[in-house]
Tab-separated table of C-alpha atoms and ligand atoms in Angstrom:
chain	number	residue	atom	x	y	z
R	1193	MET	CA	106.838	88.021	100.238
R	1194	LYS	CA	103.527	87.031	98.005
R	1195	ILE	CA	100.652	88.904	98.621
R	1196	GLU	CA	97.190	87.207	97.927
R	1197	ASN	CA	93.757	88.957	97.470
R	1198	ARG	CA	94.785	92.207	98.795
R	1199	PRO	CA	96.563	95.738	97.773
R	1200	TYR	CA	100.453	96.434	98.455
R	1201	VAL	CA	100.374	98.730	101.057
R	1202	ILE	CA	102.490	101.682	101.353
R	1203	LEU	CA	102.421	103.249	104.924
R	1204	ASN	CA	103.634	107.300	104.290
R	1205	ALA	CA	104.173	109.802	106.874
R	1206	ALA	CA	106.041	112.977	107.541
R	1207	MET	CA	107.513	112.629	110.914
R	1208	THR	CA	109.867	114.969	113.286
R	1209	LEU	CA	113.485	113.804	114.013
R	1210	ASP	CA	111.786	112.763	117.281
R	1211	GLY	CA	109.227	110.659	115.521
R	1212	LYS	CA	106.234	112.465	116.097
R	1213	ILE	CA	103.598	112.951	113.396
R	1214	ALA	CA	101.629	115.798	115.006
R	1215	THR	CA	102.417	117.818	118.197
R	1216	LYS	CA	100.709	117.669	121.418
R	1217	THR	CA	98.141	120.210	120.281
R	1218	ARG	CA	98.148	118.036	116.965
R	1219	ASP	CA	99.747	120.413	114.497
R	1220	SER	CA	100.958	118.288	112.051
R	1221	GLU	CA	102.506	120.913	109.474
R	1222	ILE	CA	105.499	118.661	109.106
R	1223	SER	CA	106.455	118.216	105.516
R	1224	SER	CA	108.785	120.505	103.528
R	1225	PRO	CA	107.072	121.683	100.000
R	1226	GLU	CA	109.332	119.647	98.395
R	1227	ASP	CA	108.009	116.752	100.615
R	1228	TRP	CA	104.304	117.779	99.675
R	1229	ARG	CA	105.148	117.306	95.991
R	1230	ARG	CA	106.595	113.957	96.359
R	1231	VAL	CA	103.487	112.868	98.344
R	1232	HIS	CA	101.274	114.525	95.687
R	1233	ARG	CA	103.126	112.240	93.000
R	1234	LEU	CA	102.407	109.012	95.036
R	1235	ARG	CA	98.944	109.778	95.474
R	1236	ALA	CA	98.441	110.170	91.548
R	1237	LYS	CA	100.097	106.795	91.348
R	1238	VAL	CA	98.189	104.703	93.718
R	1239	ASP	CA	94.629	103.391	93.546
R	1240	GLY	CA	93.633	103.957	96.901
R	1241	LEU	CA	94.517	106.164	99.715
R	1242	MET	CA	93.255	105.515	103.422
R	1243	VAL	CA	93.271	107.576	106.544
R	1244	GLY	CA	91.880	106.924	110.003
R	1245	ILE	CA	88.698	108.628	111.553
R	1246	GLY	CA	91.177	110.449	113.970
R	1247	THR	CA	92.863	112.482	110.990
R	1248	ILE	CA	89.621	113.318	109.644
R	1249	LEU	CA	88.479	114.580	112.651
R	1250	THR	CA	91.553	116.475	113.645
R	1251	ASP	CA	92.917	117.858	110.395
R	1252	ASN	CA	89.891	117.857	108.161
R	1253	PRO	CA	92.348	117.168	105.149
R	1254	LYS	CA	91.105	117.689	101.515
R	1255	LEU	CA	93.465	114.893	100.458
R	1256	ARG	CA	93.555	116.316	96.964
R	1257	VAL	CA	95.844	115.236	93.898
R	1258	LYS	CA	97.394	117.625	92.337
R	1259	HIS	CA	98.864	115.507	89.311
R	1260	PRO	CA	96.504	114.097	86.751
R	1261	ARG	CA	95.430	110.462	86.897
R	1262	LYS	CA	94.326	107.811	84.790
R	1263	ASN	CA	91.615	106.491	87.134
R	1264	PRO	CA	89.251	108.224	89.958
R	1265	LEU	CA	91.481	107.533	93.290
R	1266	THR	CA	89.526	105.957	95.825
R	1267	LYS	CA	89.785	107.679	99.481
R	1268	ILE	CA	88.821	105.208	102.283
R	1269	VAL	CA	88.359	106.265	105.636
R	1270	VAL	CA	88.250	103.896	108.776
R	1271	ASP	CA	85.830	104.853	110.866
R	1272	SER	CA	84.035	102.125	112.713
R	1273	LEU	CA	81.094	104.060	114.091
R	1274	ALA	CA	80.675	106.315	110.726
R	1275	ARG	CA	81.588	109.383	112.505
R	1276	THR	CA	83.057	110.961	109.621
R	1277	PRO	CA	81.052	114.797	109.214
R	1278	VAL	CA	79.190	114.833	105.640
R	1279	ASN	CA	80.527	118.307	105.528
R	1280	ALA	CA	83.938	117.000	105.708
R	1281	ASN	CA	86.813	118.549	103.139
R	1282	ILE	CA	87.459	115.141	101.694
R	1283	PHE	CA	83.384	115.509	100.476
R	1284	LYS	CA	83.879	119.180	99.311
R	1285	TYR	CA	87.456	118.264	97.470
R	1286	ARG	CA	86.442	114.981	96.044
R	1287	GLY	CA	86.496	115.853	92.151
R	1288	ASN	CA	86.063	112.540	90.569
R	1289	ASP	CA	87.490	110.637	93.687
R	1290	ARG	CA	85.383	107.865	95.022
R	1291	ILE	CA	84.720	107.944	98.739
R	1292	VAL	CA	84.592	104.870	100.872
R	1293	ILE	CA	83.570	104.604	104.455
R	1294	ALA	CA	84.770	101.517	106.214
R	1295	VAL	CA	82.795	101.121	109.087
R	1296	THR	CA	81.479	98.160	111.282
R	1297	SER	CA	77.803	96.489	111.815
R	1298	LYS	CA	77.694	98.720	114.957
R	1299	ALA	CA	77.670	101.957	112.815
R	1300	SER	CA	74.324	103.864	113.188
R	1301	LYS	CA	71.893	103.456	110.107
R	1302	LYS	CA	70.947	106.864	109.992
R	1303	LYS	CA	74.563	108.025	109.956
R	1304	LEU	CA	75.172	105.796	107.170
R	1305	LYS	CA	72.264	106.973	105.268
R	1306	ALA	CA	73.476	110.729	105.471
R	1307	LEU	CA	76.810	109.470	104.248
R	1308	LYS	CA	75.546	107.736	101.371
R	1309	LYS	CA	73.170	110.858	100.648
R	1310	ALA	CA	76.582	112.799	100.653
R	1311	GLY	CA	78.367	110.452	97.790
R	1312	ALA	CA	80.216	107.849	100.092
R	1313	LYS	CA	79.995	104.125	99.269
R	1314	ILE	CA	80.005	102.340	102.882
R	1315	VAL	CA	82.013	99.068	103.095
R	1316	VAL	CA	81.121	97.150	106.105
R	1317	SER	CA	84.219	95.086	107.542
R	1318	GLY	CA	83.515	92.944	110.904
R	1319	SER	CA	80.937	93.338	113.483
R	1320	GLY	CA	83.583	94.423	116.474
R	1321	ARG	CA	84.107	97.571	117.873
R	1322	LYS	CA	86.891	98.253	115.299
R	1323	VAL	CA	87.147	97.904	111.467
R	1324	ASN	CA	88.421	94.457	110.722
R	1325	LEU	CA	91.404	95.783	108.651
R	1326	LYS	CA	92.045	92.300	106.987
R	1327	LEU	CA	88.803	92.104	106.002
R	1328	LEU	CA	88.531	95.393	104.479
R	1329	LEU	CA	91.776	94.991	102.427
R	1330	LYS	CA	90.099	92.130	100.800
R	1331	LYS	CA	87.153	93.669	100.130
R	1332	LEU	CA	89.170	96.778	98.301
R	1333	TRP	CA	91.012	94.467	96.447
R	1334	ARG	CA	87.720	93.325	94.749
R	1335	MET	CA	87.128	96.761	93.995
R	1336	LYS	CA	90.044	96.705	91.953
R	1337	ILE	CA	92.614	98.490	94.486
R	1338	LYS	CA	95.881	96.747	93.771
R	1339	THR	CA	97.894	99.590	95.618
R	1340	LEU	CA	96.819	101.357	98.801
R	1341	MET	CA	98.740	104.248	100.221
R	1342	VAL	CA	97.876	104.589	104.170
R	1343	GLU	CA	98.420	108.040	105.250
R	1344	GLY	CA	97.962	107.580	109.183
R	1345	GLY	CA	97.320	108.758	111.942
R	1346	GLY	CA	99.385	106.790	114.366
R	1347	ASN	CA	96.352	104.646	115.594
R	1348	LEU	CA	95.545	103.587	112.373
R	1349	ASN	CA	99.158	103.058	111.563
R	1350	TRP	CA	99.372	100.417	114.586
R	1351	GLY	CA	96.231	98.773	113.376
R	1352	MET	CA	97.929	98.074	109.942
R	1353	VAL	CA	100.993	96.633	111.455
R	1354	LYS	CA	99.599	94.724	113.765
R	1355	ALA	CA	97.353	92.962	111.406
R	1356	ASN	CA	100.723	92.323	109.467
R	1357	LEU	CA	99.401	94.471	106.293
R	1358	VAL	CA	102.267	96.865	105.661
R	1359	ASP	CA	104.550	96.124	102.975
R	1360	GLU	CA	106.554	99.302	102.507
R	1361	VAL	CA	107.005	102.515	104.456
R	1362	ARG	CA	108.093	105.640	103.460
R	1363	VAL	CA	108.728	108.336	105.796
R	1364	ALA	CA	109.982	111.749	105.372
R	1365	ILE	CA	111.999	113.071	108.659
R	1366	ALA	CA	111.838	116.840	109.084
R	1367	PRO	CA	114.974	118.336	110.889
R	1368	VAL	CA	113.136	119.518	113.671
R	1369	ILE	CA	112.214	118.110	117.297
R	1370	VAL	CA	109.008	118.765	119.040
R	1371	GLY	CA	108.820	116.369	121.881
R	1372	GLY	CA	105.880	115.728	124.105
R	1373	LYS	CA	104.302	112.374	125.414
R	1374	LYS	CA	101.187	113.745	124.349
R	1375	ALA	CA	102.265	114.085	120.825
R	1376	ILE	CA	101.298	111.429	118.051
R	1377	THR	CA	104.165	109.226	117.208
R	1378	LEU	CA	104.471	107.737	113.655
R	1379	VAL	CA	102.770	104.154	115.427
R	1380	GLU	CA	100.710	104.403	118.545
R	1381	GLY	CA	98.512	101.647	119.759
R	1382	GLU	CA	99.711	99.032	122.608
R	1383	GLY	CA	102.956	98.105	120.848
R	1384	TYR	CA	104.766	94.927	120.978
R	1385	THR	CA	106.606	93.605	124.110
R	1386	ARG	CA	109.853	92.518	122.386
R	1387	VAL	CA	111.876	94.246	119.787
R	1388	ARG	CA	111.944	90.686	117.852
R	1389	GLU	CA	108.179	91.062	117.449
R	1390	GLY	CA	108.242	94.168	115.426
R	1391	LEU	CA	107.705	94.724	111.927
R	1392	LYS	CA	111.138	93.843	110.185
R	1393	LEU	CA	112.199	96.008	107.321
R	1394	LYS	CA	114.767	96.645	105.042
R	1395	LEU	CA	116.317	99.961	103.764
R	1396	VAL	CA	115.805	100.434	100.119
R	1397	LYS	CA	116.100	104.086	99.151
R	1398	VAL	CA	117.747	107.198	100.946
R	1399	GLU	CA	116.641	110.716	99.012
R	1400	LYS	CA	116.237	114.179	100.057
R	1401	ALA	CA	113.107	116.350	99.531
R	1402	GLY	CA	114.159	119.914	100.477
R	1403	GLU	CA	115.154	120.061	103.983
R	1404	ASP	CA	113.897	116.685	104.844
R	1405	LEU	CA	115.239	113.161	104.485
R	1406	VAL	CA	113.165	110.590	102.914
R	1407	LEU	CA	113.404	107.059	104.008
R	1408	THR	CA	112.021	103.880	101.986
R	1409	TYR	CA	111.759	100.580	103.577
R	1410	LYS	CA	110.177	97.524	102.359
R	1411	ARG	CA	109.211	94.533	104.905
R	1412	LYS	CA	111.771	91.611	105.231
R	1413	GLY	CA	110.912	88.073	104.520
J	371	LIG	N1	102.537	113.655	109.674
J	371	LIG	C1	101.858	112.979	109.046
J	371	LIG	O1	102.230	112.069	108.001
J	371	LIG	C2	100.389	112.640	109.475
J	371	LIG	C3	99.604	111.772	108.720
J	371	LIG	C4	98.266	111.832	109.129
J	371	LIG	C5	97.796	112.084	110.452
J	371	LIG	N2	98.550	112.693	111.281
J	371	LIG	C6	98.384	113.325	112.610
J	371	LIG	O2	97.665	112.145	113.335
J	371	LIG	C7	96.981	112.379	114.059
J	371	LIG	C8	95.584	111.522	114.467
J	371	LIG	O3	95.846	110.128	114.662
J	371	LIG	P1	95.349	109.376	115.376
J	371	LIG	O4	96.058	108.252	115.647
J	371	LIG	O5	94.612	110.245	116.604
J	371	LIG	O6	94.197	109.116	114.527
J	371	LIG	P2	93.850	107.983	113.262
J	371	LIG	O7	94.808	107.039	113.088
J	371	LIG	O8	93.763	108.744	112.086
J	371	LIG	O9	92.626	107.191	113.418
J	371	LIG	C9	92.276	106.275	114.424
J	371	LIG	C10	90.921	105.875	114.454
J	371	LIG	O10	90.794	105.238	113.461
J	371	LIG	C11	89.649	104.140	113.872
J	371	LIG	N3	90.030	102.709	113.462
J	371	LIG	C12	88.821	101.830	112.915
J	371	LIG	N4	89.236	100.563	113.148
J	371	LIG	C13	90.591	100.596	113.280
J	371	LIG	C14	91.618	99.716	113.234
J	371	LIG	N5	91.255	98.478	113.241
J	371	LIG	N6	92.948	100.049	113.623
J	371	LIG	C15	93.348	101.386	114.290
J	371	LIG	N7	92.139	102.186	114.158
J	371	LIG	C16	90.880	102.291	113.948
J	371	LIG	C17	89.456	104.057	115.359
J	371	LIG	O11	88.590	105.171	115.856
J	371	LIG	P3	86.792	104.224	115.837
J	371	LIG	O12	86.682	103.083	116.564
J	371	LIG	O13	85.802	105.644	116.037
J	371	LIG	O14	86.615	103.451	114.292
J	371	LIG	C18	90.562	104.697	115.838
J	371	LIG	O15	90.863	105.615	116.873
J	371	LIG	C19	96.374	113.791	113.621
J	371	LIG	O16	97.091	114.810	114.755
J	371	LIG	C20	97.137	113.915	112.368
J	371	LIG	O17	97.342	115.474	112.252
J	371	LIG	C21	99.810	112.999	110.815
């Protein structure tokens, strides 16, 4: 597939055998140590790393990169209303990395000012209730982001799938089942009505990372 004016998107996640990326209480310690090493290797290779505001507010991830990089990594939070706390770990552990908060024009000026002061670059993508992901990716492309790793959570993953912006999926499946209709699955959102509407993928790689099974899929067509 020819991709024009947007980064190549790799959606990466660790999930349980029953497809959850966090339990009903939002525990998301799913990856094996070996899988964490794979994630860090991938983070070291991409130009951008994107997460949703739900993940920032729930997990407060550091999003560190444990391997040397040639250029700073750009970490993007998809956050329509600029709810990212200025004392979030992504700021504390930023190192040389760039932080982008992607908002809509509905975000409060006061919050934007505080985030800028904390060192974030603000990218306004659309004027609706949610970030316009297609527009955001165009803007990231102009910022020289050619490869983008999306690390969830489930609602951002749906936004990316629905907007037809996912080129590759890498999923580590841990040998554990947690159940729970209130747990977060790999892809949330309203979902499609028919299977034939879904994102079609082809399996290109099967590997093991410790006890986890790592599957790599590329989009078909
Ligand atoms: N196991 C793993 O690999 C893994 C990885 C990451 C996260 N997680 C887990 O996932 C959970 C968080 O997932 P989540 O679904 O609650 O949150 P999320 O996907 O991280 O963030 C979703 C939020 O992003 C914002 N957003 C803005 N524009 C959007 C758009 N166009 N499409 C979709 N979202 C948009 C929305 O908030 P606004 O409307 O306020 O902008 C939305 O509620 C946590 O429990 C975390 O532990 C697991």
